[in-house]
XYZ file of C-alpha atoms in Angstrom:
634
model
C 0.009 -0.074 0.096
C 2.047 2.902 -1.296
C 1.084 6.252 -2.624
C 2.195 7.836 -5.505
C 3.574 10.712 -7.093
C 4.165 12.511 -10.443
C 4.456 15.723 -11.909
C 2.973 17.208 -14.857
C 3.071 20.954 -16.085
C 2.356 22.609 -19.333
C 5.433 24.066 -21.325
C 5.054 25.634 -24.735
C 2.086 23.860 -25.893
C -0.405 21.376 -24.735
C 1.373 18.484 -26.214
C 4.746 19.362 -24.508
C 4.619 18.218 -20.964
C 6.807 18.145 -18.138
C 6.550 14.828 -16.005
C 7.974 13.962 -12.445
C 7.408 10.572 -11.498
C 5.682 9.272 -8.185
C 6.813 11.498 -5.055
C 10.124 12.783 -6.316
C 11.078 12.415 -9.971
C 13.590 14.266 -11.860
C 12.165 16.518 -14.749
C 10.963 14.503 -17.824
C 9.996 15.869 -21.104
C 7.336 14.407 -23.166
C 5.832 14.845 -26.819
C 2.772 13.090 -28.119
C 3.783 13.850 -31.413
C 3.945 10.856 -34.141
C 7.401 9.868 -34.975
C 6.779 6.637 -36.500
C 5.824 3.199 -35.161
C 8.305 1.764 -32.762
C 9.548 4.711 -31.158
C 7.496 4.093 -27.822
C 9.511 1.037 -26.796
C 12.743 1.407 -28.891
C 14.947 2.261 -25.848
C 13.804 -0.600 -23.850
C 16.802 -2.891 -24.884
C 19.419 -0.295 -24.066
C 18.192 0.670 -20.769
C 20.393 -0.196 -17.628
C 20.025 -2.950 -15.523
C 18.872 -1.929 -11.739
C 22.032 -2.364 -9.584
C 22.500 -3.915 -6.096
C 23.924 -1.470 -3.711
C 26.800 -2.268 -1.981
C 26.259 -3.178 1.561
C 28.863 -0.927 3.011
C 26.781 2.090 1.214
C 23.076 1.097 2.335
C 24.082 0.469 5.939
C 26.266 3.853 6.291
C 23.117 5.696 4.628
C 20.817 3.398 7.049
C 22.668 4.811 10.112
C 22.560 8.275 8.857
C 18.919 8.159 8.232
C 17.790 7.089 11.515
C 19.825 9.821 13.444
C 17.076 12.423 13.762
C 14.598 9.974 14.838
C 16.450 9.142 18.133
C 15.483 11.961 20.831
C 19.523 12.482 21.422
C 20.767 11.890 17.868
C 23.777 10.091 17.306
C 24.809 10.749 21.023
C 21.692 8.457 22.054
C 22.830 5.365 24.071
C 20.091 3.362 21.940
C 21.448 4.632 18.661
C 24.823 3.630 19.618
C 23.942 0.209 20.641
C 21.792 -0.193 17.340
C 24.932 0.970 15.396
C 27.025 -1.989 16.949
C 24.296 -4.401 15.875
C 24.619 -3.150 12.535
C 28.191 -3.456 12.123
C 28.098 -7.206 13.382
C 25.107 -7.926 10.741
C 27.381 -6.322 8.382
C 30.350 -8.892 9.037
C 28.121 -11.781 9.548
C 24.544 -12.491 8.251
C 24.573 -9.374 6.090
C 27.502 -10.495 4.016
C 26.057 -13.823 3.550
C 22.757 -12.338 2.598
C 23.929 -9.868 0.513
C 25.836 -12.719 -1.702
C 22.702 -14.235 -2.108
C 21.196 -11.397 -3.367
C 24.023 -10.560 -5.882
C 23.420 -14.579 -7.049
C 19.653 -13.900 -7.205
C 20.277 -10.633 -9.369
C 22.615 -12.312 -11.865
C 21.051 -12.416 -15.097
C 18.279 -10.312 -14.151
C 17.645 -6.848 -15.621
C 15.831 -5.817 -12.574
C 16.290 -8.008 -9.691
C 13.622 -6.119 -7.615
C 10.967 -6.267 -10.076
C 10.189 -10.007 -9.522
C 9.648 -9.161 -5.746
C 8.229 -5.693 -5.651
C 4.963 -6.221 -7.417
C 3.903 -9.041 -5.383
C 5.226 -7.914 -2.029
C 3.829 -4.333 -2.386
C 0.699 -4.929 -4.229
C -0.655 -8.333 -5.498
C 0.056 -9.746 -1.924
C -1.007 -6.791 -0.065
C -4.668 -8.101 1.337
C -6.330 -4.983 2.539
C -9.048 -3.220 -0.091
C -7.610 -1.529 -2.977
C -9.863 1.069 -2.431
C -9.544 3.268 -0.510
C -6.283 2.188 0.581
C -3.982 1.404 -2.205
C -5.412 2.916 -5.440
C -4.734 6.794 -6.447
C -7.150 9.088 -7.648
C -6.974 12.342 -9.949
C -9.734 14.779 -9.931
C -10.248 16.511 -13.301
C -10.664 20.522 -13.262
C -14.056 21.787 -14.331
C -14.702 22.668 -17.868
C -16.809 25.798 -18.510
C -18.012 24.339 -21.759
C -21.307 23.001 -23.124
C -19.422 19.629 -23.178
C -17.797 20.095 -19.717
C -21.305 20.693 -18.365
C -23.212 17.702 -19.705
C -22.770 14.225 -18.137
C -23.148 12.267 -21.091
C -21.245 14.516 -23.553
C -18.428 14.689 -21.241
C -18.299 10.851 -20.767
C -18.313 10.479 -24.597
C -15.699 12.962 -24.928
C -13.394 11.718 -22.180
C -13.601 7.847 -23.685
C -13.058 9.062 -27.131
C -9.829 10.821 -26.218
C -8.657 8.011 -23.733
C -9.094 5.654 -26.869
C -7.020 8.263 -28.956
C -4.456 7.679 -26.183
C -4.646 4.046 -26.244
C -4.278 4.310 -30.070
C -0.760 6.030 -29.618
C 0.079 3.268 -27.149
C -1.013 0.456 -29.596
C 0.612 2.066 -32.717
C 3.739 2.895 -30.398
C 3.595 6.430 -31.618
C 3.732 7.823 -28.106
C 6.890 9.486 -27.763
C 9.150 7.857 -24.929
C 10.251 9.850 -21.836
C 13.518 11.386 -21.170
C 15.311 13.067 -18.396
C 18.167 15.255 -19.042
C 18.728 13.344 -22.242
C 18.423 9.798 -20.907
C 15.416 7.604 -21.684
C 12.905 6.460 -18.979
C 11.885 2.527 -18.995
C 8.136 2.724 -20.728
C 7.308 -0.854 -19.928
C 4.649 0.366 -17.550
C 2.452 1.469 -20.398
C 1.871 -1.986 -21.633
C -0.276 -2.465 -18.309
C -2.584 0.702 -19.025
C -5.412 -0.850 -21.082
C -7.050 -4.357 -21.257
C -5.621 -5.277 -17.977
C -7.300 -6.187 -14.836
C -6.210 -7.464 -11.410
C -7.760 -10.716 -10.258
C -8.274 -11.829 -6.694
C -6.557 -15.148 -5.658
C -5.388 -16.677 -2.819
C -2.679 -16.566 -1.355
C -1.864 -13.423 -3.717
C -3.617 -11.691 -6.521
C -2.459 -12.065 -10.288
C -3.081 -9.514 -13.085
C -4.000 -10.315 -16.442
C -3.375 -8.336 -19.923
C -5.160 -9.249 -22.977
C -4.794 -8.508 -26.520
C -6.205 -5.036 -27.054
C -6.792 -5.274 -30.726
C -8.865 -8.614 -30.099
C -11.172 -6.965 -27.431
C -12.329 -3.556 -28.997
C -14.818 -2.783 -25.997
C -15.028 -0.662 -22.828
C -17.149 -1.392 -19.539
C -19.772 1.134 -18.596
C -21.177 1.011 -15.315
C -24.444 2.880 -14.723
C -27.048 2.810 -11.640
C -25.007 -0.310 -10.138
C -25.429 -2.293 -13.601
C -22.528 -3.333 -15.727
C -22.563 -3.185 -19.794
C -20.320 -4.183 -22.330
C -19.876 -1.266 -24.766
C -18.002 -1.562 -28.131
C -16.004 1.294 -29.225
C -14.962 -0.381 -32.482
C -17.739 -2.144 -34.755
C -17.647 -5.929 -33.759
C -18.455 -6.671 -37.167
C -15.973 -4.672 -39.514
C -13.599 -3.815 -36.578
C -13.509 0.028 -37.761
C -13.404 2.896 -34.820
C -16.698 4.240 -33.895
C -17.042 7.968 -34.330
C -17.764 10.351 -31.145
C -21.354 10.607 -32.021
C -21.778 6.716 -32.180
C -19.758 6.377 -28.765
C -22.179 9.020 -27.329
C -25.220 7.351 -28.558
C -23.960 3.751 -26.879
C -23.006 5.627 -23.651
C -26.589 7.308 -23.559
C -28.349 4.215 -24.567
C -26.895 2.545 -21.262
C -27.650 5.500 -19.253
C -31.353 5.315 -20.334
C -31.285 1.422 -20.134
C -29.857 1.358 -16.730
C -32.434 4.350 -15.182
C -35.610 2.293 -16.734
C -34.808 0.122 -14.029
C -34.541 0.223 -10.274
C -31.000 0.766 -8.465
C -29.312 -2.464 -8.900
C -30.056 -4.358 -5.554
C -27.087 -6.791 -5.983
C -24.176 -4.592 -7.496
C -21.244 -6.905 -7.898
C -18.690 -4.059 -8.221
C -18.980 -3.727 -4.426
C -17.134 -6.996 -4.070
C -14.243 -5.393 -5.630
C -13.910 -3.245 -2.738
C -13.206 -6.052 -0.056
C -10.472 -7.231 1.598
C -8.647 -9.376 -0.974
C -9.080 -12.842 0.627
C -13.032 -12.340 1.084
C -12.711 -11.173 -2.712
C -11.042 -14.179 -3.818
C -13.379 -16.365 -1.898
C -16.366 -14.530 -3.317
C -15.138 -14.454 -6.765
C -14.265 -18.174 -6.918
C -17.888 -18.687 -5.811
C -19.094 -16.422 -8.726
C -16.927 -18.287 -11.392
C -18.697 -21.589 -10.357
C -21.631 -20.335 -12.497
C -20.659 -20.276 -15.849
C -22.625 -17.153 -16.862
C -21.043 -15.107 -13.916
C -17.574 -16.442 -15.270
C -18.070 -15.346 -18.675
C -19.188 -11.913 -17.703
C -16.148 -11.476 -15.232
C -13.695 -12.380 -18.048
C -15.644 -9.571 -20.133
C -14.917 -7.018 -17.618
C -11.187 -8.168 -17.410
C -10.862 -8.220 -21.035
C -12.186 -4.491 -21.163
C -10.185 -1.707 -22.744
C -11.034 0.372 -19.561
C -13.944 1.257 -17.344
C -16.385 4.261 -17.220
C -18.634 4.972 -14.505
C -21.884 7.101 -14.683
C -22.739 8.426 -11.332
C -25.962 9.703 -9.960
C -24.319 12.093 -7.747
C -23.765 15.977 -7.673
C -20.244 16.381 -6.036
C -19.663 20.260 -5.494
C -16.608 21.113 -3.526
C -12.996 19.981 -4.009
C -13.183 17.917 -1.165
C -16.347 16.175 -2.513
C -15.111 15.663 -5.921
C -12.041 14.071 -4.362
C -14.011 11.742 -2.401
C -15.938 10.679 -5.183
C -12.876 9.842 -7.463
C -10.927 8.405 -4.268
C -13.735 5.755 -3.699
C -17.344 7.116 -4.592
C -20.222 4.918 -3.425
C -18.555 1.700 -3.837
C -20.847 -0.296 -5.843
C -20.812 1.797 -8.915
C -17.201 0.884 -9.686
C -14.925 -1.993 -10.702
C -11.931 -1.187 -8.598
C -9.773 -3.969 -9.956
C -8.722 -1.946 -13.365
C -5.761 0.318 -13.914
C -8.007 3.120 -15.949
C -11.374 3.809 -14.448
C -12.990 7.142 -15.333
C -16.371 8.546 -13.547
C -18.630 11.354 -14.522
C -21.285 12.980 -12.212
C -24.782 14.120 -12.878
C -23.173 17.692 -12.837
C -20.463 16.599 -15.161
C -17.590 16.324 -12.377
C -15.326 13.903 -13.615
C -12.083 11.903 -12.179
C -9.745 8.815 -12.607
C -8.898 6.145 -10.287
C -6.182 3.744 -10.853
C -5.282 0.318 -9.640
C -1.470 0.282 -8.723
C -0.249 -3.192 -8.867
C 1.248 -3.131 -12.230
C 1.931 0.759 -13.068
C 2.797 3.442 -11.172
C 1.122 7.090 -11.985
C 3.333 8.404 -14.488
C 1.456 6.868 -17.434
C -1.854 7.743 -16.346
C -1.060 11.096 -15.078
C 0.190 11.852 -18.537
C -2.985 10.360 -20.099
C -5.329 12.293 -17.842
C -3.503 15.475 -18.308
C -3.678 15.039 -22.025
C -7.495 14.076 -22.277
C -8.600 16.887 -20.308
C -6.494 19.314 -22.667
C -8.290 18.010 -25.527
C -11.693 17.871 -24.461
C -11.492 21.603 -23.334
C -10.708 21.894 -27.226
C -13.673 20.148 -28.117
C -17.471 21.713 -29.180
C -20.734 20.407 -29.705
C -20.263 20.271 -33.312
C -17.677 17.473 -32.966
C -20.754 15.276 -32.250
C -22.505 15.574 -35.469
C -22.523 12.735 -37.674
C -24.353 9.765 -39.401
C -27.051 8.510 -36.995
C -26.187 4.875 -35.436
C -28.335 2.175 -36.871
C -28.116 -0.059 -34.155
C -27.267 -0.240 -30.389
C -23.514 -1.336 -29.865
C -23.797 -2.640 -26.285
C -24.828 -5.168 -24.226
C -25.683 -5.769 -20.389
C -23.842 -8.101 -18.651
C -25.600 -10.761 -16.860
C -25.012 -12.237 -13.311
C -26.941 -15.025 -11.707
C -26.755 -13.983 -7.893
C -27.507 -16.815 -5.301
C -28.349 -16.290 -1.938
C -24.841 -16.701 -0.718
C -23.514 -13.941 -2.997
C -26.485 -11.785 -2.236
C -25.484 -11.738 1.531
C -21.834 -11.280 0.962
C -22.873 -8.141 -1.263
C -24.742 -6.674 1.148
C -21.986 -7.484 4.019
C -19.614 -5.627 1.897
C -21.986 -2.446 1.122
C -22.044 -2.363 5.264
C -18.271 -2.558 5.483
C -17.514 -0.337 2.930
C -19.369 2.336 4.369
C -17.886 1.830 7.623
C -14.248 1.798 6.345
C -15.071 5.062 4.126
C -16.651 6.608 7.115
C -13.678 6.268 9.120
C -11.675 8.118 6.904
C -11.405 12.073 6.885
C -9.811 14.706 4.274
C -9.180 18.272 3.778
C -8.360 19.883 0.877
C -5.755 22.673 1.391
C -4.938 25.373 -1.227
C -2.538 28.458 -0.957
C -2.758 30.948 -3.609
C 0.414 33.349 -4.197
C 3.069 30.867 -3.553
C 3.988 28.152 -6.084
C 6.698 27.028 -8.598
C 7.686 30.300 -9.708
C 7.949 32.254 -6.489
C 9.887 29.122 -4.901
C 12.257 29.362 -7.621
C 12.959 33.137 -6.848
C 14.099 32.098 -3.562
C 16.629 29.736 -5.129
C 15.079 26.682 -3.964
C 13.934 23.285 -5.513
C 9.811 23.505 -5.299
C 9.578 19.706 -4.502
C 12.333 19.930 -1.654
C 10.823 23.428 -0.408
C 7.123 21.499 0.007
C 8.954 18.697 1.662
C 10.224 20.975 4.521
C 6.828 22.871 4.588
C 5.272 19.584 5.256
C 7.783 18.896 7.988
C 7.051 22.493 9.513
C 3.425 22.288 9.688
C 3.542 18.892 11.459
C 6.123 20.075 13.649
C 4.146 22.926 14.770
C 1.219 20.404 14.978
C 2.550 18.089 17.165
C 5.882 19.135 18.563
C 8.015 16.280 17.063
C 9.247 14.797 13.716
C 8.205 11.451 12.292
C 9.551 8.965 9.646
C 8.320 10.448 6.137
C 7.913 8.851 2.917
C 8.647 10.345 -0.340
C 9.354 7.957 -3.491
C 12.180 8.688 -5.944
C 11.799 7.239 -9.514
C 14.136 4.618 -10.578
C 12.582 4.610 -14.303
C 16.192 5.322 -15.552
C 16.562 1.508 -15.064
C 14.775 -1.263 -17.092
C 11.436 -2.015 -15.283
C 12.544 0.565 -12.617
C 9.661 1.778 -10.363
C 10.405 3.411 -7.133
C 12.704 3.913 -4.261
C 12.018 5.666 -0.799
C 13.225 8.875 -0.017
C 13.566 9.283 3.806
C 12.486 12.869 4.030
C 13.428 13.385 7.569
C 17.130 14.219 8.198
C 19.313 15.997 10.854
C 19.280 18.986 8.602
C 15.316 18.913 8.444
C 15.180 18.492 12.210
C 17.537 21.670 12.650
C 15.470 23.379 10.255
C 12.055 22.932 12.054
C 13.589 23.693 15.772
C 15.373 26.795 14.343
C 12.053 27.921 12.737
C 10.172 27.774 15.866
C 12.987 29.085 18.166
C 12.283 32.910 18.645
C 15.793 33.496 19.341
C 16.945 32.633 16.019
C 17.215 35.452 13.365
C 15.780 35.349 9.658
C 19.275 34.452 8.548
C 19.711 31.748 10.821
C 16.398 30.206 9.817
C 16.782 30.571 6.091
C 20.180 29.047 6.252
C 18.867 26.198 8.221
C 15.955 25.715 5.405
C 18.599 25.601 2.470
C 20.877 23.201 4.443
C 17.364 20.861 4.792
C 16.785 21.292 1.135
C 20.227 20.422 -0.032
C 20.365 17.184 2.110
C 16.780 16.420 0.827
C 18.052 16.797 -2.713
C 20.961 14.826 -1.928
C 19.228 11.905 -0.685
C 16.679 12.024 -3.670
C 19.416 11.671 -6.233
C 20.943 8.536 -4.393
C 17.429 6.964 -4.541
C 16.699 7.904 -7.956
C 20.190 5.774 -8.557
C 18.816 2.912 -6.903
C 20.966 3.494 -4.016
C 18.545 4.256 -1.617
C 18.355 2.055 1.644
C 14.512 0.702 1.893
C 14.577 -1.492 -1.490
C 18.044 -3.168 -0.635
C 17.014 -4.117 2.663
C 13.752 -5.480 1.508
C 16.063 -7.436 -0.821
C 18.038 -8.798 1.558
C 15.182 -9.878 3.742
C 13.860 -11.736 0.781
C 16.978 -13.748 0.711
C 16.513 -15.225 4.178
C 15.793 -18.992 3.727
C 12.949 -21.039 5.397
C 13.930 -22.061 8.951
C 16.408 -19.312 9.385
C 16.492 -16.901 12.017
C 15.711 -13.243 11.364
C 18.750 -10.969 12.042
C 18.965 -9.045 15.057
C 19.154 -5.962 12.892
C 15.759 -6.479 11.491
C 14.286 -7.329 15.022
C 15.455 -3.983 16.629
C 12.410 -1.427 17.034
C 14.050 1.101 15.259
C 13.822 -0.928 11.998
C 10.090 -1.171 11.760
C 9.693 2.248 13.137
C 11.573 3.930 10.606
C 9.544 2.312 7.991
C 6.458 3.467 9.718
C 5.284 6.304 7.282
C 3.383 8.723 9.604
C 3.595 11.331 6.583
C 3.150 9.661 3.375
C 3.843 12.136 0.826
C 4.172 12.771 -2.768
C 3.804 15.067 -5.570
C 1.730 15.571 -8.902
C 1.233 18.855 -10.731
C -1.040 19.388 -13.435
C -2.978 22.553 -14.237
C -5.585 19.960 -15.751
C -6.649 18.673 -12.311
C -8.208 20.173 -9.225
C -6.838 17.298 -6.971
C -5.293 13.920 -6.425
C -4.637 11.690 -3.794
C -4.946 8.385 -1.501
C -5.295 7.374 2.179
C -3.048 7.353 4.877
C -0.743 4.157 4.965
C -0.560 3.914 8.890
C -3.413 4.380 11.440
C -1.266 7.139 12.832
C -0.613 9.062 9.683
C -1.169 11.419 7.019
C -1.634 10.867 3.487
C -0.519 14.045 1.964
C -0.623 14.447 -1.893
C 0.522 17.731 -3.153
C 0.644 19.693 -6.570
C 3.172 22.450 -7.068
C 1.629 24.704 -9.858
C 2.859 28.135 -11.107
C 1.680 30.617 -8.302
C -0.375 28.072 -6.057
C -0.278 25.094 -3.975
C -2.304 22.367 -3.204
C -2.347 19.519 -0.855
C -4.785 16.509 -0.348
C -4.690 15.718 3.418
C -6.319 12.459 4.546
C -6.320 10.683 7.926
C -8.085 8.173 9.992
C -10.863 9.896 12.057
C -10.085 7.522 15.189
C -6.233 8.264 14.449
C -4.428 7.217 17.610
C -2.416 10.369 17.932
C -5.644 12.434 17.632
C -4.575 14.015 14.375
C -7.133 16.030 12.374
C -6.853 16.853 8.781
C -8.214 20.291 9.432
C -5.576 20.913 12.146
C -3.105 20.117 9.752
C -4.467 22.315 7.141
C -4.004 25.310 9.670
C -0.722 24.644 10.251
C 0.134 24.103 6.802
C -1.147 27.830 6.174
C 0.812 29.193 9.199
C 3.863 27.752 8.047
C 3.463 28.571 4.286
C 2.502 32.757 5.473
C 5.794 32.419 7.590
C 7.982 30.921 5.214
C 6.723 33.244 2.277
C 7.068 36.289 4.256
C 10.596 35.506 5.787
C 12.266 34.404 2.406
C 10.392 37.208 0.473
C 12.427 39.675 2.774
C 15.371 37.845 2.494
C 15.469 37.959 -1.351
C 14.523 41.589 -1.365
C 17.182 42.218 0.908
C 20.117 39.891 -0.986
C 18.872 42.053 -4.291
C 19.557 45.452 -2.358
């Protein structure tokens, strides 16, 4: 259960995008120009393999990362005792485990990929929504299409299909960072892909997109197979035809009462429970066929009957909605409400957010340029959709009602606050001579320190997509420098010059860790790999049994950046009971942070209070830095 982060900002034109990968990715430049078939994956063979860091490097960095988590820092007796344990590990079990890991990595272009997907996602048994999946909330469009649910649904679907075509034809341009290509492997998992519940771990299935030319539309709890290519001729349907199909689904579903046994709610279950219910459903051949149709579909569109108004309400609808008008196992799920509010939810097991953010940013740009004239054309002669049938026995009926209640209880336990701050964004932060992402990381540290009087382990992930099948590595945002910064800032005896100096030092330390992690030289993935090398019956080394080992990976602050002018929000849930989920956007002149937490948070933390301290921190930082910048110019 990991949150995610990607950055998208406009440059030059709507077809040139800047992206930063989940939670701390260096800038990458994108273009959707068609340069010829094969470009999308043409650099895959030349990408370097993910390295196995040296044991000395990882353990030294690990020691440094945990210093600020001890009350007395490196002078704390508990820290010094743990360092002795780490040193013994390096010269004994660690050396043996490192040798096994090197042997395991031999001949593999990415040793972590065979561990990570199952460890972090497919083997995780809590519900994917609201606990794992990530959402994007599209900005509102003040156009005729942007205010009409069915027209906007058709327009979004049409543009999704255009993006899908770029991937099929491999004409979507590959991504770069400073002239180096990024791995594009995850784009293969975007469409015609679905997660399937199994015991003890889930699996994913990807089918040939050119042999499955249909999408799934869910409306009023009913599930429909809707063709986007003519099933007889194979030709792509026009926008008008797609609109008529979606309208037909809407009308057909609303001639019926609300679905009393919505199968979709089962996808919101604990994965073990869903696996058992799924197996039972598949015992019926009609149900099995319908489930396979859902799994083979290009993507899912949900027509909602609600009217979310505030940004928070729209975010909640994107985050988990009502639970039953959804299919949470698909990596591309679009929804449009009665008031045409729209958004996206992504299942995370095989694909991080860069591809889907790129797609969502692009499709919102495209529909903003469309007009009702685009819907003109020849009238469709026959419907191109089929309602999928399920035979619901008494056991499944009982299970559906149980999951409806469970979903309601789970989602009601979560709180959200959407914080926005105007007049401080990427442009202003750059005038201070600071990295915008690192600046916001320190803003989060300061706000949390103001709120709680302490610092806690904080997660931000760096992209390792410079390597073949690279995904993420953890950036540990709390450092000795960040602790000194928050203490200085709250110390009334410190001068503005001292405060700014400590902020710059903290930002520099953060940037250094991000760079190391992006090179695959962080702490957490390597330590995970070492633990995976333990053989059955072997005793777990003392280093991994120390309370600090688990505490330092207990992400009280789970943070991630995504920036796009086409969104009014994105986010995910907290990853620990005591924690915050902090998804942020850094736009040109304003900041946006989606704050989530459990209402029964063991520490009593509240998203509304965190928002208050974010405002206080932002005002103070902006005031002091602005005066410092002006003084420096003078």
